[in-house]
Amino acid sequence: MSKIIIAIDGPAAAGKGTLARKLAAHYDFAYLDTGSLYRAVALTLILSGKPDPSESEAEDAANNLNPAILTDSELRAEATGKLASRVATMQKVRDALKIFQIDFANNPPEGQQGAVLDGRDIGTVICPDAPCKIYVTATDQVRAKRRWMELSARGDERPFNDILQDLIARDRQDQQRAAAPLKPAKDAYRLDTSDLSPEAVLKKAIEIVDSRIK
Ligand code: CDP
């Protein structure tokens, strides 16, 4: 039987991960944070002394990912996110990570009935036939505040304005790249989370998913 796929896309720090994780728990579906794959490529390169990689060096890192890197505490560091966004512009890196994502969606690892994937191109490129697509957004200020809180909790105290400027630059790079640019799929529900609590976002998303899969 084909699996139910929920695609969550949106810009940085819009609340995709929190929502996707909770949706997966609610439906007992598998969850894949696809951003962590791009971050893993970036961190592999940083740790091997290649902070400014060529496309073939980045492709090589993507083809030889060590799963242990996914639990490294530096995965969520700002420098990792920045390089992740750069390697994500490289078509060969995207191609190297594509099969794994498609396979995860169609064959969830523990045999679950469905999968939730969050990223930038899930509804447009990875799972264009997913019945449920949600494009999560929030204002730049709100997203920068969320990222500021996330980084502060990691002990990474950076001025709010630097975080805001980095976030805007990263979104621009994600939206303007030729390879799978960040954009809402035509059939995605656009959910603005600026004024919503995480609980309210989850409630709305469940309504959307239920209306599309029942
Ligand atoms: O958590 P945050 O929103 O900061 O970013 P992330 O989801 O961890 O993704 C890091 C970077 O990977 C993004 O800025 C994108 O450039 C890239 N990415 C992508 O291109 N496609 C995806 N499906 C997921 C992430």
PDB file of C-alpha atoms and ligand atoms in Angstrom:
ATOM      1  CA  MET A   1       0.000   0.000   0.000  1.00  0.00           C
ATOM      2  CA  SER A   2       1.369   3.432  -0.820  1.00  0.00           C
ATOM      3  CA  LYS A   3       2.395   5.572   2.115  1.00  0.00           C
ATOM      4  CA  ILE A   4       0.868   8.871   3.209  1.00  0.00           C
ATOM      5  CA  ILE A   5       3.442  11.603   2.784  1.00  0.00           C
ATOM      6  CA  ILE A   6       3.260  14.960   4.563  1.00  0.00           C
ATOM      7  CA  ALA A   7       5.583  17.573   3.039  1.00  0.00           C
ATOM      8  CA  ILE A   8       6.516  20.574   5.192  1.00  0.00           C
ATOM      9  CA  ASP A   9       8.523  23.334   3.541  1.00  0.00           C
ATOM     10  CA  GLY A  10       9.411  26.899   4.396  1.00  0.00           C
ATOM     11  CA  PRO A  11      12.199  29.373   5.161  1.00  0.00           C
ATOM     12  CA  ALA A  12      14.703  29.167   8.027  1.00  0.00           C
ATOM     13  CA  ALA A  13      13.385  29.098  11.603  1.00  0.00           C
ATOM     14  CA  ALA A  14       9.735  29.199  10.544  1.00  0.00           C
ATOM     15  CA  GLY A  15       8.888  26.352  12.922  1.00  0.00           C
ATOM     16  CA  LYS A  16       8.910  23.525  10.362  1.00  0.00           C
ATOM     17  CA  GLY A  17      10.911  21.111  12.495  1.00  0.00           C
ATOM     18  CA  THR A  18       8.784  21.533  15.619  1.00  0.00           C
ATOM     19  CA  LEU A  19       5.610  21.099  13.617  1.00  0.00           C
ATOM     20  CA  ALA A  20       6.873  18.157  11.539  1.00  0.00           C
ATOM     21  CA  ARG A  21       8.070  16.268  14.631  1.00  0.00           C
ATOM     22  CA  LYS A  22       4.729  16.739  16.405  1.00  0.00           C
ATOM     23  CA  LEU A  23       2.729  15.773  13.323  1.00  0.00           C
ATOM     24  CA  ALA A  24       4.784  12.598  12.970  1.00  0.00           C
ATOM     25  CA  ALA A  25       4.095  11.740  16.636  1.00  0.00           C
ATOM     26  CA  HIS A  26       0.373  12.493  16.225  1.00  0.00           C
ATOM     27  CA  TYR A  27      -0.069  10.192  13.210  1.00  0.00           C
ATOM     28  CA  ASP A  28       2.619   7.696  14.278  1.00  0.00           C
ATOM     29  CA  PHE A  29       4.510   8.408  11.066  1.00  0.00           C
ATOM     30  CA  ALA A  30       8.266   8.443  10.465  1.00  0.00           C
ATOM     31  CA  TYR A  31      10.015  11.825  10.507  1.00  0.00           C
ATOM     32  CA  LEU A  32      12.922  13.088   8.431  1.00  0.00           C
ATOM     33  CA  ASP A  33      14.550  16.489   8.955  1.00  0.00           C
ATOM     34  CA  THR A  34      16.054  16.846   5.465  1.00  0.00           C
ATOM     35  CA  GLY A  35      17.912  20.025   6.475  1.00  0.00           C
ATOM     36  CA  SER A  36      20.020  17.841   8.766  1.00  0.00           C
ATOM     37  CA  LEU A  37      21.355  16.031   5.675  1.00  0.00           C
ATOM     38  CA  TYR A  38      22.598  19.297   4.131  1.00  0.00           C
ATOM     39  CA  ARG A  39      23.958  20.317   7.531  1.00  0.00           C
ATOM     40  CA  ALA A  40      25.726  16.931   7.792  1.00  0.00           C
ATOM     41  CA  VAL A  41      27.417  17.530   4.429  1.00  0.00           C
ATOM     42  CA  ALA A  42      28.488  20.987   5.597  1.00  0.00           C
ATOM     43  CA  LEU A  43      29.799  19.779   8.964  1.00  0.00           C
ATOM     44  CA  THR A  44      31.699  16.901   7.326  1.00  0.00           C
ATOM     45  CA  LEU A  45      33.436  19.468   5.120  1.00  0.00           C
ATOM     46  CA  ILE A  46      34.186  21.827   8.020  1.00  0.00           C
ATOM     47  CA  LEU A  47      35.622  18.983  10.116  1.00  0.00           C
ATOM     48  CA  SER A  48      37.796  17.792   7.243  1.00  0.00           C
ATOM     49  CA  GLY A  49      39.276  21.255   6.780  1.00  0.00           C
ATOM     50  CA  LYS A  50      37.267  22.225   3.687  1.00  0.00           C
ATOM     51  CA  PRO A  51      35.180  25.232   4.746  1.00  0.00           C
ATOM     52  CA  ASP A  52      35.166  26.511   1.148  1.00  0.00           C
ATOM     53  CA  PRO A  53      34.515  23.323  -0.842  1.00  0.00           C
ATOM     54  CA  SER A  54      34.338  22.803  -4.580  1.00  0.00           C
ATOM     55  CA  GLU A  55      31.206  21.098  -5.938  1.00  0.00           C
ATOM     56  CA  SER A  56      33.052  17.795  -6.347  1.00  0.00           C
ATOM     57  CA  GLU A  57      34.388  17.917  -2.761  1.00  0.00           C
ATOM     58  CA  ALA A  58      30.849  18.603  -1.498  1.00  0.00           C
ATOM     59  CA  GLU A  59      29.398  15.844  -3.708  1.00  0.00           C
ATOM     60  CA  ASP A  60      31.981  13.444  -2.325  1.00  0.00           C
ATOM     61  CA  ALA A  61      31.004  14.375   1.255  1.00  0.00           C
ATOM     62  CA  ALA A  62      27.302  13.880   0.416  1.00  0.00           C
ATOM     63  CA  ASN A  63      27.997  10.433  -1.052  1.00  0.00           C
ATOM     64  CA  ASN A  64      29.992   9.308   1.985  1.00  0.00           C
ATOM     65  CA  LEU A  65      28.022  10.642   4.944  1.00  0.00           C
ATOM     66  CA  ASN A  66      28.774   9.025   8.282  1.00  0.00           C
ATOM     67  CA  PRO A  67      25.418   8.734  10.156  1.00  0.00           C
ATOM     68  CA  ALA A  68      27.225   9.586  13.430  1.00  0.00           C
ATOM     69  CA  ILE A  69      27.613  13.178  12.220  1.00  0.00           C
ATOM     70  CA  LEU A  70      23.837  13.620  12.542  1.00  0.00           C
ATOM     71  CA  THR A  71      24.169  13.578  16.337  1.00  0.00           C
ATOM     72  CA  ASP A  72      27.152  15.966  16.486  1.00  0.00           C
ATOM     73  CA  SER A  73      26.353  18.983  18.681  1.00  0.00           C
ATOM     74  CA  GLU A  74      27.810  21.325  16.016  1.00  0.00           C
ATOM     75  CA  LEU A  75      25.154  20.233  13.492  1.00  0.00           C
ATOM     76  CA  ARG A  76      22.844  23.066  14.585  1.00  0.00           C
ATOM     77  CA  ALA A  77      25.607  25.697  14.825  1.00  0.00           C
ATOM     78  CA  GLU A  78      25.114  28.821  12.748  1.00  0.00           C
ATOM     79  CA  ALA A  79      28.321  28.262  10.733  1.00  0.00           C
ATOM     80  CA  THR A  80      27.059  24.807   9.780  1.00  0.00           C
ATOM     81  CA  GLY A  81      23.712  26.236   8.642  1.00  0.00           C
ATOM     82  CA  LYS A  82      25.449  28.856   6.553  1.00  0.00           C
ATOM     83  CA  LEU A  83      27.647  26.351   4.709  1.00  0.00           C
ATOM     84  CA  ALA A  84      24.651  23.971   4.417  1.00  0.00           C
ATOM     85  CA  SER A  85      22.811  26.660   2.483  1.00  0.00           C
ATOM     86  CA  ARG A  86      25.814  27.071   0.185  1.00  0.00           C
ATOM     87  CA  VAL A  87      26.321  23.365  -0.559  1.00  0.00           C
ATOM     88  CA  ALA A  88      22.538  23.113  -1.044  1.00  0.00           C
ATOM     89  CA  THR A  89      22.895  25.332  -4.135  1.00  0.00           C
ATOM     90  CA  MET A  90      24.990  22.572  -5.763  1.00  0.00           C
ATOM     91  CA  GLN A  91      22.998  20.277  -8.020  1.00  0.00           C
ATOM     92  CA  LYS A  92      25.367  17.319  -7.505  1.00  0.00           C
ATOM     93  CA  VAL A  93      24.910  17.543  -3.734  1.00  0.00           C
ATOM     94  CA  ARG A  94      21.122  17.634  -4.111  1.00  0.00           C
ATOM     95  CA  ASP A  95      21.226  14.651  -6.468  1.00  0.00           C
ATOM     96  CA  ALA A  96      23.384  12.686  -4.035  1.00  0.00           C
ATOM     97  CA  LEU A  97      20.837  13.208  -1.212  1.00  0.00           C
ATOM     98  CA  LYS A  98      17.683  12.776  -3.287  1.00  0.00           C
ATOM     99  CA  ILE A  99      17.335   8.974  -3.474  1.00  0.00           C
ATOM    100  CA  PHE A 100      17.686   8.590   0.302  1.00  0.00           C
ATOM    101  CA  GLN A 101      14.884  11.119   0.906  1.00  0.00           C
ATOM    102  CA  ILE A 102      12.505   9.574  -1.643  1.00  0.00           C
ATOM    103  CA  ASP A 103      13.192   6.105  -0.291  1.00  0.00           C
ATOM    104  CA  PHE A 104      12.586   7.254   3.297  1.00  0.00           C
ATOM    105  CA  ALA A 105       9.228   8.764   2.291  1.00  0.00           C
ATOM    106  CA  ASN A 106       8.049   5.673   0.442  1.00  0.00           C
ATOM    107  CA  ASN A 107       9.527   3.074   2.790  1.00  0.00           C
ATOM    108  CA  PRO A 108       9.499   4.520   6.332  1.00  0.00           C
ATOM    109  CA  PRO A 109      12.202   2.732   8.347  1.00  0.00           C
ATOM    110  CA  GLU A 110       9.908   1.120  10.917  1.00  0.00           C
ATOM    111  CA  GLY A 111       7.156   0.250   8.462  1.00  0.00           C
ATOM    112  CA  GLN A 112       4.939   3.181   9.532  1.00  0.00           C
ATOM    113  CA  GLN A 113       1.892   4.047   7.401  1.00  0.00           C
ATOM    114  CA  GLY A 114       3.359   7.382   6.417  1.00  0.00           C
ATOM    115  CA  ALA A 115       6.196   9.848   6.694  1.00  0.00           C
ATOM    116  CA  VAL A 116       6.630  13.538   7.451  1.00  0.00           C
ATOM    117  CA  LEU A 117       9.549  15.258   5.727  1.00  0.00           C
ATOM    118  CA  ASP A 118      10.543  18.859   6.316  1.00  0.00           C
ATOM    119  CA  GLY A 119      12.827  20.981   4.173  1.00  0.00           C
ATOM    120  CA  ARG A 120      12.816  23.408   1.280  1.00  0.00           C
ATOM    121  CA  ASP A 121      11.872  21.316  -1.772  1.00  0.00           C
ATOM    122  CA  ILE A 122       9.846  18.417  -0.389  1.00  0.00           C
ATOM    123  CA  GLY A 123       6.531  19.461  -1.950  1.00  0.00           C
ATOM    124  CA  THR A 124       8.120  20.653  -5.186  1.00  0.00           C
ATOM    125  CA  VAL A 125      10.907  18.162  -5.995  1.00  0.00           C
ATOM    126  CA  ILE A 126      11.291  15.261  -3.552  1.00  0.00           C
ATOM    127  CA  CYS A 127       7.615  14.301  -3.101  1.00  0.00           C
ATOM    128  CA  PRO A 128       5.619  16.332  -5.654  1.00  0.00           C
ATOM    129  CA  ASP A 129       2.695  13.859  -5.378  1.00  0.00           C
ATOM    130  CA  ALA A 130       2.370  14.117  -1.594  1.00  0.00           C
ATOM    131  CA  PRO A 131      -1.320  14.569  -0.712  1.00  0.00           C
ATOM    132  CA  CYS A 132      -0.526  16.953   2.151  1.00  0.00           C
ATOM    133  CA  LYS A 133       1.768  19.903   1.669  1.00  0.00           C
ATOM    134  CA  ILE A 134       2.160  22.732   4.129  1.00  0.00           C
ATOM    135  CA  TYR A 135       4.315  25.795   3.494  1.00  0.00           C
ATOM    136  CA  VAL A 136       5.192  27.251   6.894  1.00  0.00           C
ATOM    137  CA  THR A 137       6.135  30.908   7.157  1.00  0.00           C
ATOM    138  CA  ALA A 138       6.529  33.661   9.739  1.00  0.00           C
ATOM    139  CA  THR A 139       7.755  37.246   9.547  1.00  0.00           C
ATOM    140  CA  ASP A 140      11.522  37.871   9.417  1.00  0.00           C
ATOM    141  CA  GLN A 141      11.432  39.383  12.927  1.00  0.00           C
ATOM    142  CA  VAL A 142       9.594  36.435  14.439  1.00  0.00           C
ATOM    143  CA  ARG A 143      11.863  33.894  12.749  1.00  0.00           C
ATOM    144  CA  ALA A 144      15.008  35.742  13.829  1.00  0.00           C
ATOM    145  CA  LYS A 145      13.703  35.820  17.401  1.00  0.00           C
ATOM    146  CA  ARG A 146      13.121  32.053  17.313  1.00  0.00           C
ATOM    147  CA  ARG A 147      16.635  31.478  15.926  1.00  0.00           C
ATOM    148  CA  TRP A 148      18.073  33.859  18.562  1.00  0.00           C
ATOM    149  CA  MET A 149      16.390  31.813  21.310  1.00  0.00           C
ATOM    150  CA  GLU A 150      17.602  28.540  19.787  1.00  0.00           C
ATOM    151  CA  LEU A 151      21.196  29.796  19.575  1.00  0.00           C
ATOM    152  CA  SER A 152      21.099  31.340  23.071  1.00  0.00           C
ATOM    153  CA  ALA A 153      19.971  27.990  24.465  1.00  0.00           C
ATOM    154  CA  ARG A 154      23.109  26.489  22.879  1.00  0.00           C
ATOM    155  CA  GLY A 155      25.232  29.154  24.581  1.00  0.00           C
ATOM    156  CA  ASP A 156      25.815  30.929  21.266  1.00  0.00           C
ATOM    157  CA  GLU A 157      25.122  34.586  22.178  1.00  0.00           C
ATOM    158  CA  ARG A 158      24.996  36.633  18.980  1.00  0.00           C
ATOM    159  CA  PRO A 159      23.477  40.076  18.445  1.00  0.00           C
ATOM    160  CA  PHE A 160      19.871  39.846  17.286  1.00  0.00           C
ATOM    161  CA  ASN A 161      20.550  42.032  14.283  1.00  0.00           C
ATOM    162  CA  ASP A 162      23.356  39.767  13.002  1.00  0.00           C
ATOM    163  CA  ILE A 163      21.030  36.786  13.248  1.00  0.00           C
ATOM    164  CA  LEU A 164      18.291  38.667  11.404  1.00  0.00           C
ATOM    165  CA  GLN A 165      20.649  39.700   8.581  1.00  0.00           C
ATOM    166  CA  ASP A 166      22.092  36.152   8.252  1.00  0.00           C
ATOM    167  CA  LEU A 167      18.606  34.679   8.118  1.00  0.00           C
ATOM    168  CA  ILE A 168      17.478  37.083   5.397  1.00  0.00           C
ATOM    169  CA  ALA A 169      20.652  36.366   3.371  1.00  0.00           C
ATOM    170  CA  ARG A 170      20.192  32.601   3.724  1.00  0.00           C
ATOM    171  CA  ASP A 171      16.537  32.770   2.637  1.00  0.00           C
ATOM    172  CA  ARG A 172      17.555  34.826  -0.370  1.00  0.00           C
ATOM    173  CA  GLN A 173      20.183  32.240  -1.323  1.00  0.00           C
ATOM    174  CA  ASP A 174      17.660  29.391  -0.854  1.00  0.00           C
ATOM    175  CA  GLN A 175      15.016  31.190  -2.931  1.00  0.00           C
ATOM    176  CA  GLN A 176      17.238  32.400  -5.739  1.00  0.00           C
ATOM    177  CA  ARG A 177      19.301  29.290  -6.461  1.00  0.00           C
ATOM    178  CA  ALA A 178      18.695  27.474  -9.744  1.00  0.00           C
ATOM    179  CA  ALA A 179      18.607  24.001  -8.142  1.00  0.00           C
ATOM    180  CA  ALA A 180      15.295  23.292  -6.375  1.00  0.00           C
ATOM    181  CA  PRO A 181      14.729  26.831  -5.079  1.00  0.00           C
ATOM    182  CA  LEU A 182      12.658  27.372  -1.949  1.00  0.00           C
ATOM    183  CA  LYS A 183       9.081  28.124  -2.989  1.00  0.00           C
ATOM    184  CA  PRO A 184       5.617  26.894  -2.085  1.00  0.00           C
ATOM    185  CA  ALA A 185       4.233  24.048  -4.209  1.00  0.00           C
ATOM    186  CA  LYS A 186       1.109  25.142  -6.105  1.00  0.00           C
ATOM    187  CA  ASP A 187      -1.060  22.856  -3.988  1.00  0.00           C
ATOM    188  CA  ALA A 188       0.550  23.721  -0.642  1.00  0.00           C
ATOM    189  CA  TYR A 189      -1.453  25.204   2.220  1.00  0.00           C
ATOM    190  CA  ARG A 190       0.323  28.349   3.411  1.00  0.00           C
ATOM    191  CA  LEU A 191       0.449  28.530   7.169  1.00  0.00           C
ATOM    192  CA  ASP A 192       1.691  31.773   8.716  1.00  0.00           C
ATOM    193  CA  THR A 193       2.836  30.961  12.254  1.00  0.00           C
ATOM    194  CA  SER A 194       3.864  34.509  13.286  1.00  0.00           C
ATOM    195  CA  ASP A 195       1.047  34.916  15.798  1.00  0.00           C
ATOM    196  CA  LEU A 196       0.404  31.281  16.651  1.00  0.00           C
ATOM    197  CA  SER A 197       1.668  29.166  19.551  1.00  0.00           C
ATOM    198  CA  PRO A 198       3.260  25.803  18.668  1.00  0.00           C
ATOM    199  CA  GLU A 199       0.036  24.120  19.920  1.00  0.00           C
ATOM    200  CA  ALA A 200      -2.138  26.295  17.678  1.00  0.00           C
ATOM    201  CA  VAL A 201       0.120  25.575  14.696  1.00  0.00           C
ATOM    202  CA  LEU A 202      -0.166  21.831  15.330  1.00  0.00           C
ATOM    203  CA  LYS A 203      -3.960  22.032  15.665  1.00  0.00           C
ATOM    204  CA  LYS A 204      -4.273  23.887  12.357  1.00  0.00           C
ATOM    205  CA  ALA A 205      -1.888  21.490  10.604  1.00  0.00           C
ATOM    206  CA  ILE A 206      -3.851  18.456  11.827  1.00  0.00           C
ATOM    207  CA  GLU A 207      -7.036  20.020  10.404  1.00  0.00           C
ATOM    208  CA  ILE A 208      -5.267  20.528   7.059  1.00  0.00           C
ATOM    209  CA  VAL A 209      -3.840  17.004   6.944  1.00  0.00           C
ATOM    210  CA  ASP A 210      -7.133  15.386   8.017  1.00  0.00           C
ATOM    211  CA  SER A 211      -9.005  17.276   5.321  1.00  0.00           C
ATOM    212  CA  ARG A 212      -6.553  16.041   2.690  1.00  0.00           C
ATOM    213  CA  ILE A 213      -6.187  12.396   3.625  1.00  0.00           C
ATOM    214  CA  LYS A 214      -9.737  11.469   4.649  1.00  0.00           C
TER     215      LYS A 214
HETATM  216  O1  CDP B   1      16.756  24.817  10.609  1.00  0.00           O
HETATM  217  P1  CDP B   1      16.889  25.807   9.507  1.00  0.00           P
HETATM  218  O2  CDP B   1      15.572  26.270   9.028  1.00  0.00           O
HETATM  219  O3  CDP B   1      17.848  26.886   9.778  1.00  0.00           O
HETATM  220  O4  CDP B   1      17.590  25.096   8.269  1.00  0.00           O
HETATM  221  P2  CDP B   1      17.652  23.576   7.904  1.00  0.00           P
HETATM  222  O5  CDP B   1      16.290  23.055   7.643  1.00  0.00           O
HETATM  223  O6  CDP B   1      18.482  22.837   8.903  1.00  0.00           O
HETATM  224  O7  CDP B   1      18.425  23.616   6.478  1.00  0.00           O
HETATM  225  C1  CDP B   1      19.741  24.129   6.341  1.00  0.00           C
HETATM  226  C2  CDP B   1      19.936  24.522   4.882  1.00  0.00           C
HETATM  227  O8  CDP B   1      19.854  23.332   4.076  1.00  0.00           O
HETATM  228  C3  CDP B   1      18.884  25.464   4.314  1.00  0.00           C
HETATM  229  O9  CDP B   1      19.227  26.821   4.436  1.00  0.00           O
HETATM  230  C4  CDP B   1      18.806  25.065   2.838  1.00  0.00           C
HETATM  231  O10 CDP B   1      19.729  25.777   2.069  1.00  0.00           O
HETATM  232  C5  CDP B   1      19.222  23.603   2.833  1.00  0.00           C
HETATM  233  N1  CDP B   1      18.101  22.686   2.594  1.00  0.00           N
HETATM  234  C6  CDP B   1      17.699  22.484   1.289  1.00  0.00           C
HETATM  235  O11 CDP B   1      18.210  23.113   0.371  1.00  0.00           O
HETATM  236  N2  CDP B   1      16.724  21.590   1.003  1.00  0.00           N
HETATM  237  C7  CDP B   1      16.109  20.908   1.977  1.00  0.00           C
HETATM  238  N3  CDP B   1      15.165  20.017   1.670  1.00  0.00           N
HETATM  239  C8  CDP B   1      16.480  21.133   3.328  1.00  0.00           C
HETATM  240  C9  CDP B   1      17.477  22.052   3.613  1.00  0.00           C
END
